[in-house]
C-alpha cells in the first residue's frame, strides 16, 4: 500500500470514528436530557402545586403571593390544568409516557 | 430622614381612634408635621374631626393631615393589576380559562390584610416629608394578620426560592448538555421571587424597626386586659415589641395598677374618662389642655 493510500485510509477511519463519536455523544446527551427533563418536570409540578394549589384545593401560600407569581407562570398553570384532566385516566397517561399503544 | 411610625392598636371600642387623633393633634400642635392614617374600616376619624376624609390626604391644620385607607380600593386595584398582567403574559385561550378560575381568588381569605399592606407601602412612599405618621389600626384580628403578613410571606418565599433554584440549576445543566453556545435563559419566576422577597423584607424590617412604636390601647376591664395580653404575646412572637400601654377612659377613683403589674416592664399611661364628647377640634384641644402632659411620654 502506497503512503498516499495509507494516509487516505487512516483519514477515512478517523472521519468514521469521529462520526460514530458524534452519534454516541448526541444519543448520550439526548438520554441525559430526557432523564433530566423528567426530573425537571416533576420539580416544576411540585412548584406549581405549591404556588397554584388554591385552584385544586391544596393548602397554598398567602393568596397575594399566588396572585403575584401567577402572571409569570403560564406554562405551569397550563400543565396543572392538563394534569387535572388526565387525573381521571392515570393508566392512559402512563402508557402515553411509555409510548405504548 | 424617615418619619417615625406610631400604631394605635387594641380591642374594638377601647378608644383607639380617639387616642390616635389626640396624639396626632398634640404632635401637630408641637410643630411636628404629622399624618394621621385611619386603617380601621369603621373610619371614625371623619366623625372625630367632623370632616370627610378619603384616600387623598386632607389637611386639618397646617401641620396635620388625615388620610382614610379604603381597603376595597386597594383590593380592586391589586386584582385589576394581576388580571392585566395575566392578559399580557398568557396566551389568549389560557388567559380566558385562567380568568374564569381567577374570579374565585377575589373571595380568598387574606386579601384584606394584603390590601392594608399595599396601602401601608403607599403611605410610606408618599409621606417622606412628614415627621410622624400615626396609624389608627383596625380591630385586633386583622391588625395581627397585617403585622404577621410580611414574615409569613418571607417563610413561603424562602421555601419557594430554594425549590426554584433547584429548577434553575437543572435547566442550566440541560442547556449545557445540549451543547455549548446554547443561551442560558433567565427565569422570570425567580426574578419575581427575589423582587417579592426584597419587598417583604423591607416591610418586615420597617415594622420591627426602632422608629416604629406600637401603643396598645385598653380599658380598665377584664376582657380588655385579656385581649391586650394576647396581642402582646402574638406581637412578641413576631419580634414586634409594644412601646407602651394606654389605659383609656379610666373612671375617677379607679387605678390601673393591675394592668401595670401584668404588663411590666412596659410603660403604662392613663387617660381619664372625658367630661364631654371628644368630637371636633375645639373639644380635642380642650382635652389636650387638661391632659397634655401624658402625650409627650407617648411620642
CSV table of C-alpha atoms in Angstrom, one decimal:
chain,number,residue,atom,x,y,z
A,1,UNK,CA,0.0,0.0,0.0
A,2,UNK,CA,1.4,3.4,-1.0
A,3,UNK,CA,2.0,6.1,1.6
A,4,UNK,CA,-0.8,8.1,-0.1
A,5,UNK,CA,-3.4,5.3,0.1
A,6,UNK,CA,-2.4,4.6,3.7
A,7,UNK,CA,-2.9,8.2,4.6
A,8,UNK,CA,-6.4,8.4,2.9
A,9,UNK,CA,-7.4,5.1,4.7
A,10,UNK,CA,-6.4,6.5,8.1
A,11,UNK,CA,-8.2,9.7,7.2
A,12,UNK,CA,-11.4,7.8,6.3
A,13,UNK,CA,-11.1,5.8,9.6
A,14,UNK,CA,-10.6,9.0,11.5
A,15,UNK,CA,-13.7,10.6,9.9
A,16,UNK,CA,-15.8,7.5,10.6
A,17,UNK,CA,-14.6,7.3,14.2
A,18,UNK,CA,-15.4,11.0,14.6
A,19,UNK,CA,-18.9,10.5,13.1
A,20,UNK,CA,-19.5,7.5,15.4
A,21,UNK,CA,-18.3,9.5,18.3
A,22,UNK,CA,-20.7,12.3,17.4
A,23,UNK,CA,-23.6,9.9,17.1
A,24,UNK,CA,-22.7,8.3,20.5
A,25,UNK,CA,-22.4,11.8,22.0
A,26,UNK,CA,-25.7,13.0,20.6
A,27,UNK,CA,-27.5,9.9,21.8
A,28,UNK,CA,-25.9,10.1,25.3
A,29,UNK,CA,-26.8,13.8,25.5
A,30,UNK,CA,-30.4,13.2,24.4
A,31,UNK,CA,-30.7,10.4,27.0
A,32,UNK,CA,-29.3,12.6,29.7
A,33,UNK,CA,-31.5,15.5,28.7
A,34,UNK,CA,-34.6,13.2,28.7
A,35,UNK,CA,-33.8,11.9,32.2
A,36,UNK,CA,-33.2,15.4,33.5
A,37,UNK,CA,-36.3,16.8,31.7
A,38,UNK,CA,-38.5,14.2,33.5
A,39,UNK,CA,-36.9,15.2,36.8
A,40,UNK,CA,-37.3,18.9,36.0
A,41,UNK,CA,-40.9,18.5,35.1
A,42,UNK,CA,-41.6,16.8,38.4
A,43,UNK,CA,-39.9,19.6,40.2
A,44,UNK,CA,-41.9,22.2,38.2
A,45,UNK,CA,-45.1,20.2,39.0
A,46,UNK,CA,-44.3,20.4,42.8
A,47,UNK,CA,-43.5,24.2,42.4
A,48,UNK,CA,-46.8,24.7,40.5
A,49,UNK,CA,-48.8,22.8,43.1
A,50,UNK,CA,-47.2,24.8,45.9
A,51,UNK,CA,-47.9,28.2,44.3
A,52,UNK,CA,-51.2,27.4,42.5
A,53,UNK,CA,-52.6,24.8,44.9
A,54,UNK,CA,-55.5,27.0,45.7
A,55,UNK,CA,-57.0,26.1,42.3
A,56,UNK,CA,-57.1,22.4,43.1
A,57,UNK,CA,-57.9,22.6,46.8
A,58,UNK,CA,-54.4,22.2,48.3
A,59,UNK,CA,-53.1,24.5,51.1
A,60,UNK,CA,-51.4,27.4,49.5
A,61,UNK,CA,-49.2,30.3,50.4
A,62,UNK,CA,-50.8,33.7,51.3
A,63,UNK,CA,-53.1,34.3,48.4
A,64,UNK,CA,-51.3,37.5,47.4
A,65,UNK,CA,-48.1,35.5,46.6
A,66,UNK,CA,-50.1,33.2,44.3
A,67,UNK,CA,-51.5,36.3,42.6
A,68,UNK,CA,-48.1,38.0,42.3
A,69,UNK,CA,-46.4,34.9,40.8
A,70,UNK,CA,-49.3,33.7,38.6
A,71,UNK,CA,-48.7,36.1,35.7
A,72,UNK,CA,-45.1,34.6,35.4
A,73,UNK,CA,-46.3,31.0,35.3
A,74,UNK,CA,-48.5,30.5,32.3
A,75,UNK,CA,-46.8,27.1,31.3
A,76,UNK,CA,-47.0,25.8,34.9
A,77,UNK,CA,-50.7,26.7,35.1
A,78,UNK,CA,-51.5,25.1,31.8
A,79,UNK,CA,-49.7,21.9,32.8
A,80,UNK,CA,-51.5,21.8,36.1
A,81,UNK,CA,-54.9,22.1,34.4
A,82,UNK,CA,-53.9,19.4,32.0
A,83,UNK,CA,-52.9,17.2,35.0
A,84,UNK,CA,-56.4,17.6,36.4
A,85,UNK,CA,-57.7,16.4,33.0
A,86,UNK,CA,-55.5,13.3,33.0
A,87,UNK,CA,-56.0,12.6,36.7
A,88,UNK,CA,-59.1,10.6,35.8
A,89,UNK,CA,-57.1,8.3,33.5
A,90,UNK,CA,-53.7,7.6,35.1
A,91,UNK,CA,-53.1,4.4,33.1
A,92,UNK,CA,-53.7,6.3,29.9
A,93,UNK,CA,-51.1,8.8,30.9
A,94,UNK,CA,-48.6,6.2,32.0
A,95,UNK,CA,-49.0,4.3,28.6
A,96,UNK,CA,-48.6,7.5,26.7
A,97,UNK,CA,-45.4,8.4,28.7
A,98,UNK,CA,-44.0,4.9,27.9
A,99,UNK,CA,-45.0,5.2,24.3
A,100,UNK,CA,-47.4,2.2,24.4
A,101,UNK,CA,-50.4,2.0,22.3
B,1,UNK,CA,-35.0,61.2,57.4
B,2,UNK,CA,-37.7,58.5,57.6
B,3,UNK,CA,-40.8,59.5,59.6
B,4,UNK,CA,-41.5,57.9,62.9
B,5,UNK,CA,-44.3,55.4,62.8
B,6,UNK,CA,-46.9,55.1,65.6
B,7,UNK,CA,-49.5,52.4,65.6
B,8,UNK,CA,-52.5,52.5,67.9
B,9,UNK,CA,-53.9,49.0,68.4
B,10,UNK,CA,-56.3,47.3,70.7
B,11,UNK,CA,-59.7,45.6,71.2
B,12,UNK,CA,-62.6,47.2,69.3
B,13,UNK,CA,-64.3,50.0,71.2
B,14,UNK,CA,-61.5,50.9,73.6
B,15,UNK,CA,-60.9,54.3,72.0
B,16,UNK,CA,-58.0,53.7,69.6
B,17,UNK,CA,-59.3,56.3,67.1
B,18,UNK,CA,-59.8,59.0,69.7
B,19,UNK,CA,-56.4,58.4,71.3
B,20,UNK,CA,-54.7,58.3,67.9
B,21,UNK,CA,-56.5,61.6,67.0
B,22,UNK,CA,-55.4,63.2,70.3
B,23,UNK,CA,-51.8,62.1,69.7
B,24,UNK,CA,-51.8,63.4,66.2
B,25,UNK,CA,-53.2,66.7,67.2
B,26,UNK,CA,-50.7,67.0,70.1
B,27,UNK,CA,-47.8,66.2,67.7
B,28,UNK,CA,-49.1,68.7,65.2
B,29,UNK,CA,-49.6,71.5,67.8
B,30,UNK,CA,-46.0,70.8,68.9
B,31,UNK,CA,-44.9,71.8,65.4
B,32,UNK,CA,-44.2,68.3,64.0
B,33,UNK,CA,-45.6,67.6,60.5
B,34,UNK,CA,-48.0,64.8,61.3
B,35,UNK,CA,-50.0,62.4,59.1
B,36,UNK,CA,-52.9,60.6,60.7
B,37,UNK,CA,-53.9,57.4,58.8
B,38,UNK,CA,-57.1,55.5,59.5
B,39,UNK,CA,-56.7,51.8,58.7
B,40,UNK,CA,-59.9,50.9,60.6
B,41,UNK,CA,-62.7,50.0,58.2
B,42,UNK,CA,-65.1,51.7,60.6
B,43,UNK,CA,-63.3,55.0,59.8
B,44,UNK,CA,-64.1,57.1,62.9
B,45,UNK,CA,-61.7,59.9,62.1
B,46,UNK,CA,-64.3,61.7,60.0
B,47,UNK,CA,-66.7,61.7,62.9
B,48,UNK,CA,-64.0,62.8,65.4
B,49,UNK,CA,-62.8,65.7,63.3
B,50,UNK,CA,-66.3,66.4,61.9
B,51,UNK,CA,-64.9,66.2,58.4
B,52,UNK,CA,-64.9,63.9,55.3
B,53,UNK,CA,-61.7,62.1,54.6
B,54,UNK,CA,-60.6,59.6,51.9
B,55,UNK,CA,-57.6,58.2,50.1
B,56,UNK,CA,-56.4,61.7,49.3
B,57,UNK,CA,-54.7,63.2,52.4
B,58,UNK,CA,-56.6,66.2,53.6
B,59,UNK,CA,-55.2,69.0,55.8
B,60,UNK,CA,-56.9,69.7,59.1
B,61,UNK,CA,-54.3,72.1,60.4
B,62,UNK,CA,-51.1,73.4,58.6
B,63,UNK,CA,-49.1,70.6,60.2
B,64,UNK,CA,-51.8,67.9,60.5
B,65,UNK,CA,-53.1,65.8,57.5
B,66,UNK,CA,-55.6,63.0,57.7
B,67,UNK,CA,-56.0,60.0,55.3
B,68,UNK,CA,-58.5,57.2,55.4
B,69,UNK,CA,-57.5,54.0,53.8
B,70,UNK,CA,-60.1,52.4,51.5
B,71,UNK,CA,-59.2,48.7,51.7
B,72,UNK,CA,-61.7,47.9,48.9
B,73,UNK,CA,-60.0,50.3,46.6
B,74,UNK,CA,-56.6,48.6,47.2
B,75,UNK,CA,-58.1,45.1,46.8
B,76,UNK,CA,-59.8,46.0,43.5
B,77,UNK,CA,-56.6,47.7,42.3
B,78,UNK,CA,-54.5,44.6,43.1
B,79,UNK,CA,-57.0,42.3,41.3
B,80,UNK,CA,-57.0,44.5,38.3
B,81,UNK,CA,-53.2,44.7,38.1
B,82,UNK,CA,-52.9,41.0,38.3
B,83,UNK,CA,-55.6,40.4,35.7
B,84,UNK,CA,-53.9,42.8,33.3
B,85,UNK,CA,-50.6,41.1,33.8
B,86,UNK,CA,-52.2,37.7,33.2
B,87,UNK,CA,-53.7,39.0,29.9
B,88,UNK,CA,-50.3,40.3,28.8
B,89,UNK,CA,-48.3,37.1,29.6
B,90,UNK,CA,-50.8,34.2,28.9
B,91,UNK,CA,-51.9,33.1,25.5
B,92,UNK,CA,-55.4,34.3,24.7
B,93,UNK,CA,-57.0,30.9,25.3
B,94,UNK,CA,-55.2,30.1,28.6
B,95,UNK,CA,-55.9,33.7,29.8
B,96,UNK,CA,-59.5,33.1,29.1
B,97,UNK,CA,-59.6,29.9,31.1
B,98,UNK,CA,-57.5,31.3,33.9
B,99,UNK,CA,-59.6,34.4,34.3
B,100,UNK,CA,-62.5,32.1,34.9
B,101,UNK,CA,-60.6,30.5,37.8
B,102,UNK,CA,-59.3,33.9,38.9
B,103,UNK,CA,-62.8,35.0,39.8
B,104,UNK,CA,-62.7,32.6,42.8
B,105,UNK,CA,-59.5,34.1,44.1
B,106,UNK,CA,-61.0,37.5,44.8
B,107,UNK,CA,-63.0,35.9,47.6
B,108,UNK,CA,-60.0,34.3,49.2
B,109,UNK,CA,-59.2,35.0,52.9
B,110,UNK,CA,-56.1,37.1,53.4
B,111,UNK,CA,-56.7,39.7,50.7
B,112,UNK,CA,-58.0,42.3,53.2
B,113,UNK,CA,-54.7,42.4,55.2
B,114,UNK,CA,-52.8,42.4,51.9
B,115,UNK,CA,-54.8,45.4,50.8
B,116,UNK,CA,-53.8,47.2,54.0
B,117,UNK,CA,-50.2,46.2,53.5
B,118,UNK,CA,-50.3,47.7,50.0
B,119,UNK,CA,-51.9,50.9,51.4
B,120,UNK,CA,-49.2,51.0,54.1
B,121,UNK,CA,-46.5,50.8,51.4
B,122,UNK,CA,-48.2,53.6,49.5
B,123,UNK,CA,-48.5,55.8,52.7
B,124,UNK,CA,-44.7,55.3,53.3
B,125,UNK,CA,-43.9,56.1,49.6
B,126,UNK,CA,-45.8,59.4,49.7
B,127,UNK,CA,-45.1,60.6,53.3
B,128,UNK,CA,-41.4,61.2,53.2
B,129,UNK,CA,-41.8,64.8,54.1
B,130,UNK,CA,-43.7,64.0,57.3
B,131,UNK,CA,-42.1,63.9,60.8
B,132,UNK,CA,-44.6,61.4,62.2
B,133,UNK,CA,-47.2,59.0,60.8
B,134,UNK,CA,-49.8,57.9,63.3
B,135,UNK,CA,-51.9,54.8,62.3
B,136,UNK,CA,-55.3,54.2,63.8
B,137,UNK,CA,-55.5,50.5,63.3
B,138,UNK,CA,-58.3,48.0,62.5
B,139,UNK,CA,-59.6,45.6,65.2
B,140,UNK,CA,-57.2,43.1,66.7
B,141,UNK,CA,-57.7,40.1,64.3
B,142,UNK,CA,-56.9,41.9,61.1
B,143,UNK,CA,-54.2,44.1,62.8
B,144,UNK,CA,-52.3,40.9,63.9
B,145,UNK,CA,-52.7,39.4,60.4
B,146,UNK,CA,-51.4,42.7,58.9
B,147,UNK,CA,-48.3,42.7,61.2
B,148,UNK,CA,-47.6,39.0,60.5
B,149,UNK,CA,-48.1,39.0,56.8
B,150,UNK,CA,-44.5,40.1,55.7
B,151,UNK,CA,-42.9,37.5,58.0
B,152,UNK,CA,-45.3,34.7,56.8
B,153,UNK,CA,-44.8,35.7,53.2
B,154,UNK,CA,-41.0,35.5,53.7
B,155,UNK,CA,-41.2,32.0,55.1
B,156,UNK,CA,-43.1,30.9,52.0
B,157,UNK,CA,-40.8,32.9,49.6
B,158,UNK,CA,-37.7,31.3,51.2
B,159,UNK,CA,-39.0,27.8,50.5
B,160,UNK,CA,-40.3,28.6,47.0
B,161,UNK,CA,-36.9,30.2,46.2
B,162,UNK,CA,-35.0,27.1,47.3
B,163,UNK,CA,-37.2,24.9,45.1
B,164,UNK,CA,-37.0,27.3,42.2
B,165,UNK,CA,-33.1,27.4,42.5
B,166,UNK,CA,-33.1,23.7,42.1
B,167,UNK,CA,-35.3,24.0,38.9
B,168,UNK,CA,-33.0,26.7,37.5
B,169,UNK,CA,-29.9,24.5,38.2
B,170,UNK,CA,-31.5,21.6,36.3
B,171,UNK,CA,-32.4,23.9,33.4
B,172,UNK,CA,-28.9,25.2,33.2
B,173,UNK,CA,-27.4,21.6,33.2
B,174,UNK,CA,-29.8,20.6,30.4
B,175,UNK,CA,-28.8,23.7,28.4
B,176,UNK,CA,-25.1,22.8,28.9
B,177,UNK,CA,-25.6,19.2,27.9
B,178,UNK,CA,-27.5,20.2,24.8
B,179,UNK,CA,-24.3,21.8,23.6
B,180,UNK,CA,-22.1,24.8,24.1
B,181,UNK,CA,-23.3,28.1,22.7
B,182,UNK,CA,-26.9,27.5,23.8
B,183,UNK,CA,-28.0,30.7,25.6
B,184,UNK,CA,-29.0,30.2,29.3
B,185,UNK,CA,-32.4,31.9,29.7
B,186,UNK,CA,-33.2,34.0,32.7
B,187,UNK,CA,-36.0,32.7,34.9
B,188,UNK,CA,-38.8,35.3,35.3
B,189,UNK,CA,-40.4,33.4,38.2
B,190,UNK,CA,-37.0,33.5,40.1
B,191,UNK,CA,-36.7,37.3,39.4
B,192,UNK,CA,-40.2,37.8,40.7
B,193,UNK,CA,-39.4,35.7,43.8
B,194,UNK,CA,-36.3,37.9,44.5
B,195,UNK,CA,-38.3,41.0,44.0
B,196,UNK,CA,-41.1,39.9,46.4
B,197,UNK,CA,-38.6,38.8,49.0
B,198,UNK,CA,-36.9,42.2,48.9
B,199,UNK,CA,-40.2,43.9,49.2
B,200,UNK,CA,-41.4,41.9,52.2
B,201,UNK,CA,-38.0,42.1,53.9
B,202,UNK,CA,-38.2,45.9,53.7
B,203,UNK,CA,-41.7,45.8,55.1
B,204,UNK,CA,-40.8,43.4,58.0
B,205,UNK,CA,-37.7,45.5,58.8
B,206,UNK,CA,-39.8,48.6,59.0
B,207,UNK,CA,-42.4,47.0,61.3
B,208,UNK,CA,-39.7,45.8,63.8
B,209,UNK,CA,-37.5,49.0,63.5
B,210,UNK,CA,-36.7,51.2,66.5
B,211,UNK,CA,-38.5,54.1,64.7
B,212,UNK,CA,-41.8,52.1,64.8
B,213,UNK,CA,-43.7,52.3,68.0
B,214,UNK,CA,-46.8,50.3,69.0
B,215,UNK,CA,-49.2,51.8,71.5
B,216,UNK,CA,-51.6,49.3,73.0
B,217,UNK,CA,-54.8,50.9,74.0
B,218,UNK,CA,-57.1,49.2,76.5
B,219,UNK,CA,-59.8,49.9,79.1
B,220,UNK,CA,-59.6,49.0,82.8
B,221,UNK,CA,-61.7,45.9,82.4
B,222,UNK,CA,-61.1,42.1,82.4
B,223,UNK,CA,-61.9,41.5,78.7
B,224,UNK,CA,-59.8,44.3,77.5
B,225,UNK,CA,-56.9,43.1,79.7
B,226,UNK,CA,-57.1,39.5,78.4
B,227,UNK,CA,-57.2,40.6,74.8
B,228,UNK,CA,-54.3,43.0,75.3
B,229,UNK,CA,-52.2,40.2,76.8
B,230,UNK,CA,-53.0,38.0,73.8
B,231,UNK,CA,-51.9,40.9,71.4
B,232,UNK,CA,-48.7,41.3,73.4
B,233,UNK,CA,-47.9,37.6,73.1
B,234,UNK,CA,-48.7,37.4,69.4
B,235,UNK,CA,-46.6,40.5,68.6
B,236,UNK,CA,-43.8,39.2,70.8
B,237,UNK,CA,-43.7,36.0,68.7
B,238,UNK,CA,-43.1,38.2,65.6
B,239,UNK,CA,-40.3,40.2,67.4
B,240,UNK,CA,-42.5,43.3,67.5
B,241,UNK,CA,-42.4,45.0,70.9
B,242,UNK,CA,-45.1,47.1,72.5
B,243,UNK,CA,-43.8,50.6,73.3
B,244,UNK,CA,-46.4,51.4,75.9
B,245,UNK,CA,-49.9,50.8,77.2
B,246,UNK,CA,-52.5,53.4,77.3
B,247,UNK,CA,-55.4,52.8,79.7
B,248,UNK,CA,-58.1,54.9,78.2
B,249,UNK,CA,-61.3,56.2,79.8
B,250,UNK,CA,-60.2,55.5,83.4
B,251,UNK,CA,-63.1,56.4,85.7
B,252,UNK,CA,-62.4,58.7,88.6
B,253,UNK,CA,-61.2,56.9,91.7
B,254,UNK,CA,-60.0,53.8,89.8
B,255,UNK,CA,-56.4,52.8,89.4
B,256,UNK,CA,-54.7,50.8,86.6
B,257,UNK,CA,-52.3,49.0,89.0
B,258,UNK,CA,-53.4,45.5,88.0
B,259,UNK,CA,-52.7,46.3,84.3
B,260,UNK,CA,-49.4,48.0,85.1
B,261,UNK,CA,-48.3,44.9,87.1
B,262,UNK,CA,-49.5,42.5,84.4
B,263,UNK,CA,-47.5,44.2,81.6
B,264,UNK,CA,-44.3,45.1,83.5
B,265,UNK,CA,-41.8,46.4,82.3
B,266,UNK,CA,-43.9,48.0,79.5
B,267,UNK,CA,-44.6,51.7,80.4
B,268,UNK,CA,-48.2,52.4,81.2
B,269,UNK,CA,-50.0,55.8,80.8
B,270,UNK,CA,-53.6,56.5,81.7
B,271,UNK,CA,-56.2,58.9,80.2
B,272,UNK,CA,-59.2,59.8,82.3
B,273,UNK,CA,-62.8,59.5,81.2
B,274,UNK,CA,-63.5,62.7,79.3
B,275,UNK,CA,-66.2,65.0,80.7
B,276,UNK,CA,-67.5,65.8,77.3
B,277,UNK,CA,-67.8,64.0,73.9
B,278,UNK,CA,-64.4,64.2,72.1
B,279,UNK,CA,-65.8,65.3,68.8
B,280,UNK,CA,-64.5,68.3,66.8
B,281,UNK,CA,-61.2,70.2,67.1
B,282,UNK,CA,-62.2,72.5,69.9
B,283,UNK,CA,-63.2,69.6,72.2
B,284,UNK,CA,-60.0,67.7,71.4
B,285,UNK,CA,-57.9,70.8,72.1
B,286,UNK,CA,-59.7,71.3,75.4
B,287,UNK,CA,-58.9,67.7,76.4
B,288,UNK,CA,-55.3,68.2,75.4
B,289,UNK,CA,-55.0,71.4,77.6
B,290,UNK,CA,-56.0,69.4,80.7
B,291,UNK,CA,-54.3,66.1,79.9
B,292,UNK,CA,-51.4,67.3,77.7
B,293,UNK,CA,-48.7,66.0,80.0
B,294,UNK,CA,-49.4,62.4,79.0
B,295,UNK,CA,-48.7,62.8,75.3
B,296,UNK,CA,-45.0,63.8,75.4
B,297,UNK,CA,-44.4,60.4,77.1
B,298,UNK,CA,-46.1,58.6,74.2
B,299,UNK,CA,-44.5,60.3,71.3
